[in-house]
């Protein structure tokens, strides 16, 4: 019986193998040849999976997005309201090497999305999902009396979204002022102020 | 007497002329030939000013940074404390076409800074200046009794920095949820919560 190749699985393996290459050289500096070599593929064997580096980048972003989503789901099990909101946001913040690598994938993805409407749509629908979940947790918090502010949930969620997205940049490019401790302190400051009310 | 050419001025003119090209095609899609043509330069005449597109990008970032700085200085004249902080942050938020164009320059700059230490240093020293000014205004606010929170100024400034940097991404890539009105509401929510205390 011929060996069945799970192509989706191989795509994920490929993306994971290219992580280090991209972290080392950036997406601009990483050639498809380097990526194939790092993944143990013959040069050219990448093409059926990812015809271009742009395809690889779009897949890598989706992979980061679903990986973060899985972590978020795990982290929020058994929690609701502000506890769930905090756990959810913590999974987006680049607090360890894996998540700093994810930020290094997301920044070039943003840059490509500026002039590529397919990538822009992929990004905005992904971000809408996170934002909606944050709004859900804010509503739970409000119902539970944890939130003593009358500010609209949409603006509070928007504020948190911009905080966690801004952190992708500053954790990589201003790491001293945005160390893991400081990023957690910023998130906690924001949630504590929301809890205290206005 | 031979005409004296102000090369710094010509560099600024060049950057301003390339704005539209980059907004239209992205930094990746814009060729040095396109940029020269848009600026009314003969092909090749750009070289003495900007040998590579990377040099142009670094200069464009510095230009955006100093342009924003000038607006911030003007906006904060005669203000202090939370009023100055709000005016300062408003000048960074991408609330009009010019500042959305600036965001379109800054995002590719971040991407290049990931693997270019000169650009990374340029970015982090620029961001440190903004952050320090935010801390100064928070201290003024505290002294004036406008700030009823005991949270460290550094974390509040870090939160605001990440908010205004995250907004560069979301104003361009998630413009519906991050329209000018919504971004101002997010900033005001954040400042109002700081004023109300924890």
XYZ file of C-alpha atoms in Angstrom:
396
model
C 0.000 0.000 0.000
C 1.489 3.380 -0.919
C 2.348 5.579 2.010
C -0.320 8.202 2.518
C 1.200 11.646 2.891
C -0.745 14.039 5.086
C -0.122 17.219 3.151
C -1.674 19.518 5.770
C 0.582 18.001 8.384
C 3.617 18.446 6.137
C 2.716 22.115 5.601
C 2.664 22.618 9.374
C 6.000 20.796 9.733
C 7.423 23.004 7.019
C 6.240 26.151 8.733
C 7.684 24.993 12.032
C 10.985 24.154 10.350
C 11.168 27.592 8.758
C 10.649 29.360 12.074
C 14.339 29.402 12.893
C 15.344 30.520 9.399
C 12.981 33.474 9.516
C 13.965 34.369 13.082
C 17.608 34.354 11.974
C 17.432 36.173 8.619
C 13.982 37.783 8.529
C 11.445 36.959 5.867
C 13.295 39.165 3.354
C 16.623 37.451 3.934
C 15.244 33.886 3.962
C 15.340 32.293 0.515
C 13.063 29.418 -0.484
C 16.289 27.415 -0.928
C 17.317 28.083 2.730
C 13.858 27.143 3.942
C 13.837 23.894 1.914
C 17.296 22.992 3.256
C 16.317 23.724 6.884
C 13.202 21.561 6.503
C 15.231 18.730 4.929
C 13.511 19.124 1.549
C 15.256 18.942 -1.795
C 15.404 22.339 -3.480
C 12.199 22.676 -5.483
C 10.254 20.176 -3.328
C 8.705 23.108 -1.472
C 6.912 24.388 -4.566
C 3.878 22.047 -4.424
C 3.254 23.218 -0.848
C 4.138 26.880 -1.170
C 4.628 28.177 -4.715
C 5.914 31.519 -3.356
C 7.298 32.961 -0.138
C 4.098 35.004 0.097
C 2.058 31.764 0.254
C 4.362 30.509 2.985
C 3.952 33.767 4.901
C 0.140 33.644 4.666
C 0.153 30.030 5.890
C 2.601 30.892 8.696
C 0.313 33.696 9.846
C -2.738 31.380 9.842
C -0.694 28.844 11.759
C 0.370 31.410 14.383
C -3.235 32.561 14.605
C -4.645 29.061 15.172
C -1.794 28.132 17.537
C -2.525 31.249 19.618
C -6.236 30.381 19.444
C -5.596 26.914 20.869
C -3.541 28.372 23.720
C -6.304 30.888 24.420
C -8.972 28.216 24.552
C -6.887 26.135 26.961
C -6.072 29.149 29.125
C -9.671 30.306 29.491
C -11.206 26.908 30.367
C -13.092 27.247 33.638
C -12.728 31.048 33.709
C -15.041 33.889 32.845
C -15.193 37.664 33.097
C -11.990 39.556 33.883
C -10.121 36.339 34.753
C -10.875 34.947 31.291
C -10.066 38.282 29.656
C -6.663 38.422 31.357
C -5.826 34.787 30.498
C -6.892 35.404 26.877
C -4.745 38.536 26.465
C -1.747 36.896 28.164
C -1.657 34.293 25.370
C -1.306 37.016 22.728
C 1.437 38.958 24.531
C 4.948 37.971 23.366
C 6.161 36.745 26.771
C 8.451 33.873 25.745
C 10.730 32.831 22.881
C 7.961 31.060 20.959
C 5.704 34.082 21.045
C 8.539 36.487 20.187
C 9.135 34.270 17.117
C 5.437 34.574 16.335
C 5.740 38.377 16.500
C 8.617 38.101 13.999
C 6.224 36.336 11.597
C 3.324 38.693 12.220
C 5.238 41.951 11.558
C 6.261 40.987 7.964
C 2.729 39.660 7.458
C 1.323 43.113 8.332
C 3.736 44.715 5.923
C 2.583 42.441 3.082
C -1.070 42.941 4.024
C -0.671 46.679 3.330
C -0.779 45.992 -0.410
C -2.320 42.495 -0.564
C -6.081 42.479 -0.014
C -6.268 38.700 0.582
C -3.791 38.999 3.459
C -5.569 42.110 4.751
C -8.898 40.206 4.860
C -7.287 37.214 6.550
C -5.883 39.568 9.181
C -9.027 41.590 9.792
C -11.278 38.531 10.153
C -8.797 36.949 12.584
C -8.616 40.146 14.638
C -12.409 40.471 14.660
C -12.680 37.048 16.282
C -10.274 38.018 19.089
C -12.012 41.331 19.573
C -15.451 39.682 19.781
C -14.199 37.208 22.379
C -12.787 40.092 24.439
C -16.203 41.811 24.242
C -17.869 38.572 25.434
C -15.576 38.419 28.468
C -16.176 42.117 29.197
C -19.945 41.470 29.137
C -19.524 38.515 31.525
C -17.427 40.745 33.801
C -20.080 43.451 33.676
C -22.875 40.995 34.523
C -20.809 39.625 37.408
C -20.295 43.177 38.761
C -16.527 43.016 38.191
C -16.463 46.046 35.881
C -17.180 49.402 37.493
C -16.933 51.484 34.337
C -19.687 52.748 32.049
C -17.305 53.054 29.078
C -18.491 51.035 26.034
C -17.190 47.449 25.907
C -16.229 47.989 22.256
C -13.799 50.774 23.208
C -12.356 48.758 26.094
C -11.875 45.761 23.768
C -10.375 48.072 21.114
C -7.953 49.432 23.707
C -6.904 45.911 24.738
C -6.535 44.820 21.087
C -4.251 47.769 20.322
C -2.270 47.078 23.498
C -1.610 43.417 22.605
C -0.863 44.233 18.946
C 1.432 47.135 19.848
C 3.236 44.732 22.188
C 4.188 42.559 19.175
C 6.306 45.464 17.937
C 7.708 46.756 21.202
C 8.613 43.326 22.637
C 10.880 42.825 19.614
C 12.082 46.391 18.952
C 12.043 47.967 22.457
C 12.587 44.873 24.593
C 14.082 46.652 27.633
C 10.975 48.752 28.326
C 8.723 45.897 27.182
C 10.162 42.870 28.954
C 7.669 40.085 29.801
C 7.266 41.525 33.342
C 6.520 45.023 32.046
C 4.030 43.786 29.422
C 2.132 41.799 32.062
C 2.195 44.862 34.346
C 0.731 47.005 31.523
C -2.057 44.485 30.890
C -2.791 44.213 34.617
C -2.800 48.012 34.956
C -5.336 48.245 32.147
C -7.641 45.538 33.580
C -7.317 46.896 37.128
C -8.326 50.395 35.939
C -11.334 48.897 34.105
C -12.337 46.992 37.242
C -12.004 50.119 39.405
C -14.220 52.145 37.090
C -14.346 55.758 36.027
C 27.413 82.511 -8.655
C 26.533 78.835 -8.922
C 23.179 77.859 -7.472
C 23.546 76.374 -4.021
C 21.578 73.142 -3.699
C 20.268 72.414 -0.230
C 20.710 68.670 -0.212
C 18.861 68.136 3.091
C 15.892 70.028 1.687
C 15.985 67.958 -1.519
C 16.006 64.766 0.538
C 12.853 65.907 2.338
C 11.227 66.842 -0.985
C 12.129 63.423 -2.322
C 10.605 61.679 0.671
C 7.442 63.723 0.361
C 7.234 62.943 -3.344
C 7.616 59.219 -2.703
C 4.768 59.207 -0.169
C 2.122 58.649 -2.833
C 4.145 55.951 -4.605
C 4.595 53.979 -1.395
C 0.957 54.470 -0.361
C -0.086 53.135 -3.778
C 2.288 50.184 -4.248
C 3.804 49.546 -0.807
C 7.512 49.768 -0.190
C 8.039 46.346 -1.802
C 6.206 47.289 -4.988
C 7.780 50.742 -5.333
C 10.901 50.658 -7.485
C 13.636 53.299 -7.237
C 12.759 54.098 -10.889
C 9.079 54.813 -9.950
C 10.180 56.974 -7.050
C 12.628 58.955 -9.217
C 9.912 59.488 -11.864
C 7.317 60.616 -9.279
C 9.826 63.083 -7.811
C 10.700 64.407 -11.292
C 14.262 63.066 -11.106
C 16.087 61.383 -13.971
C 16.545 57.665 -13.340
C 19.801 57.306 -11.425
C 19.701 60.853 -10.026
C 18.285 59.450 -6.776
C 21.453 57.461 -6.060
C 23.521 60.295 -4.529
C 20.692 60.929 -2.060
C 19.573 57.391 -1.360
C 21.886 54.637 -2.647
C 19.277 51.976 -1.750
C 15.574 51.743 -0.959
C 16.588 50.827 2.590
C 18.345 54.204 2.951
C 15.204 55.898 1.676
C 13.071 53.953 4.157
C 15.328 54.880 7.102
C 15.213 58.543 6.066
C 11.422 58.387 5.573
C 11.017 56.959 9.087
C 13.204 59.718 10.582
C 11.184 62.254 8.640
C 7.853 60.858 9.929
C 9.312 60.797 13.425
C 10.461 64.448 13.330
C 7.243 65.556 11.590
C 5.194 63.880 14.347
C 7.503 65.451 16.919
C 6.861 68.936 15.521
C 3.099 68.370 15.632
C 3.377 67.111 19.214
C 5.359 70.160 20.321
C 2.800 72.502 18.735
C -0.127 70.569 20.215
C 1.205 70.578 23.769
C 2.150 74.288 23.936
C 0.407 75.840 26.944
C -0.770 72.461 28.264
C 0.471 70.148 30.977
C -0.576 66.983 32.798
C -3.385 64.898 31.288
C -4.319 67.619 28.778
C -0.766 67.579 27.399
C -0.682 63.760 27.482
C -3.904 63.524 25.470
C -2.763 66.143 22.911
C 0.583 64.353 22.569
C -0.968 60.921 21.967
C -3.547 62.341 19.539
C -0.694 63.424 17.246
C 0.603 59.839 17.028
C -2.792 58.243 16.353
C -3.454 57.770 12.607
C -6.582 59.969 12.499
C -6.270 61.504 9.016
C -4.919 60.666 5.562
C -1.449 62.079 6.279
C -1.035 60.014 9.417
C -2.434 56.868 7.786
C 0.269 57.370 5.117
C 2.789 57.672 7.931
C 1.584 54.346 9.332
C 2.143 52.843 5.868
C 5.794 53.954 6.092
C 6.256 52.859 9.685
C 4.995 49.265 9.242
C 7.590 48.356 6.534
C 10.206 50.151 8.636
C 9.405 47.840 11.582
C 9.695 44.844 9.320
C 13.168 45.920 8.147
C 14.218 46.766 11.714
C 13.667 43.099 12.668
C 16.928 42.168 10.952
C 18.727 45.538 10.680
C 20.276 46.682 13.950
C 20.818 50.286 12.755
C 17.086 50.642 12.037
C 16.226 48.890 15.313
C 18.371 51.392 17.260
C 16.882 54.337 15.387
C 13.410 53.026 16.316
C 14.103 52.279 19.949
C 15.759 55.655 20.654
C 12.839 57.448 18.956
C 10.301 55.471 20.994
C 12.219 56.120 24.203
C 11.882 59.869 23.643
C 8.080 59.615 23.256
C 7.806 57.352 26.246
C 9.876 59.712 28.443
C 7.706 62.658 27.429
C 4.582 60.646 28.336
C 6.131 59.885 31.741
C 6.843 63.629 32.221
C 3.189 64.477 31.531
C 2.019 61.702 33.870
C 4.230 63.154 36.611
C 2.793 66.634 36.007
C -0.714 65.146 36.190
C 0.147 63.376 39.426
C 1.549 66.547 40.991
C -1.581 68.454 39.917
C -3.800 65.791 41.533
C -5.304 64.766 38.175
C -4.193 61.155 38.463
C -5.932 59.048 41.101
C -4.008 55.847 40.504
C -0.998 54.457 42.315
C 0.070 52.362 39.314
C 3.670 53.134 38.207
C 3.937 55.896 35.590
C 6.263 53.665 33.562
C 3.529 51.046 33.132
C 0.903 53.652 32.283
C 3.263 55.194 29.690
C 4.060 51.694 28.360
C 0.333 50.998 28.022
C -0.202 54.265 26.109
C 2.833 53.594 23.872
C 1.521 50.145 22.955
C -1.952 51.597 22.342
C -0.678 54.261 19.910
C 1.696 51.843 18.153
C -0.968 49.117 17.863
C -3.240 51.771 16.345
C -0.775 52.185 13.440
C -1.604 48.606 12.442
C -5.314 48.500 13.170
C -6.122 51.891 11.574
C -4.753 50.509 8.300
C -5.713 46.815 8.553
C -8.915 46.915 10.674
C -10.195 50.393 9.780
C -13.886 49.738 10.576
C -13.307 48.950 14.250
C -10.492 51.515 14.411
C -11.963 54.559 12.684
C -10.656 57.953 13.898
C -13.665 58.279 16.268
C -13.055 54.863 17.816
C -9.300 55.447 18.260
C -9.946 58.749 20.038
C -12.573 57.013 22.202
C -10.030 54.302 23.136
C -7.423 56.918 24.087
C -9.991 58.900 26.072
C -11.189 55.722 27.828
C -7.612 54.956 28.833
C -6.887 58.472 30.141
C -10.265 58.687 31.896
C -9.612 55.397 33.704
C -6.164 56.645 34.775
C -7.721 59.874 36.075
C -10.421 57.966 37.981
C -7.844 55.763 39.707
C -7.758 52.168 40.866
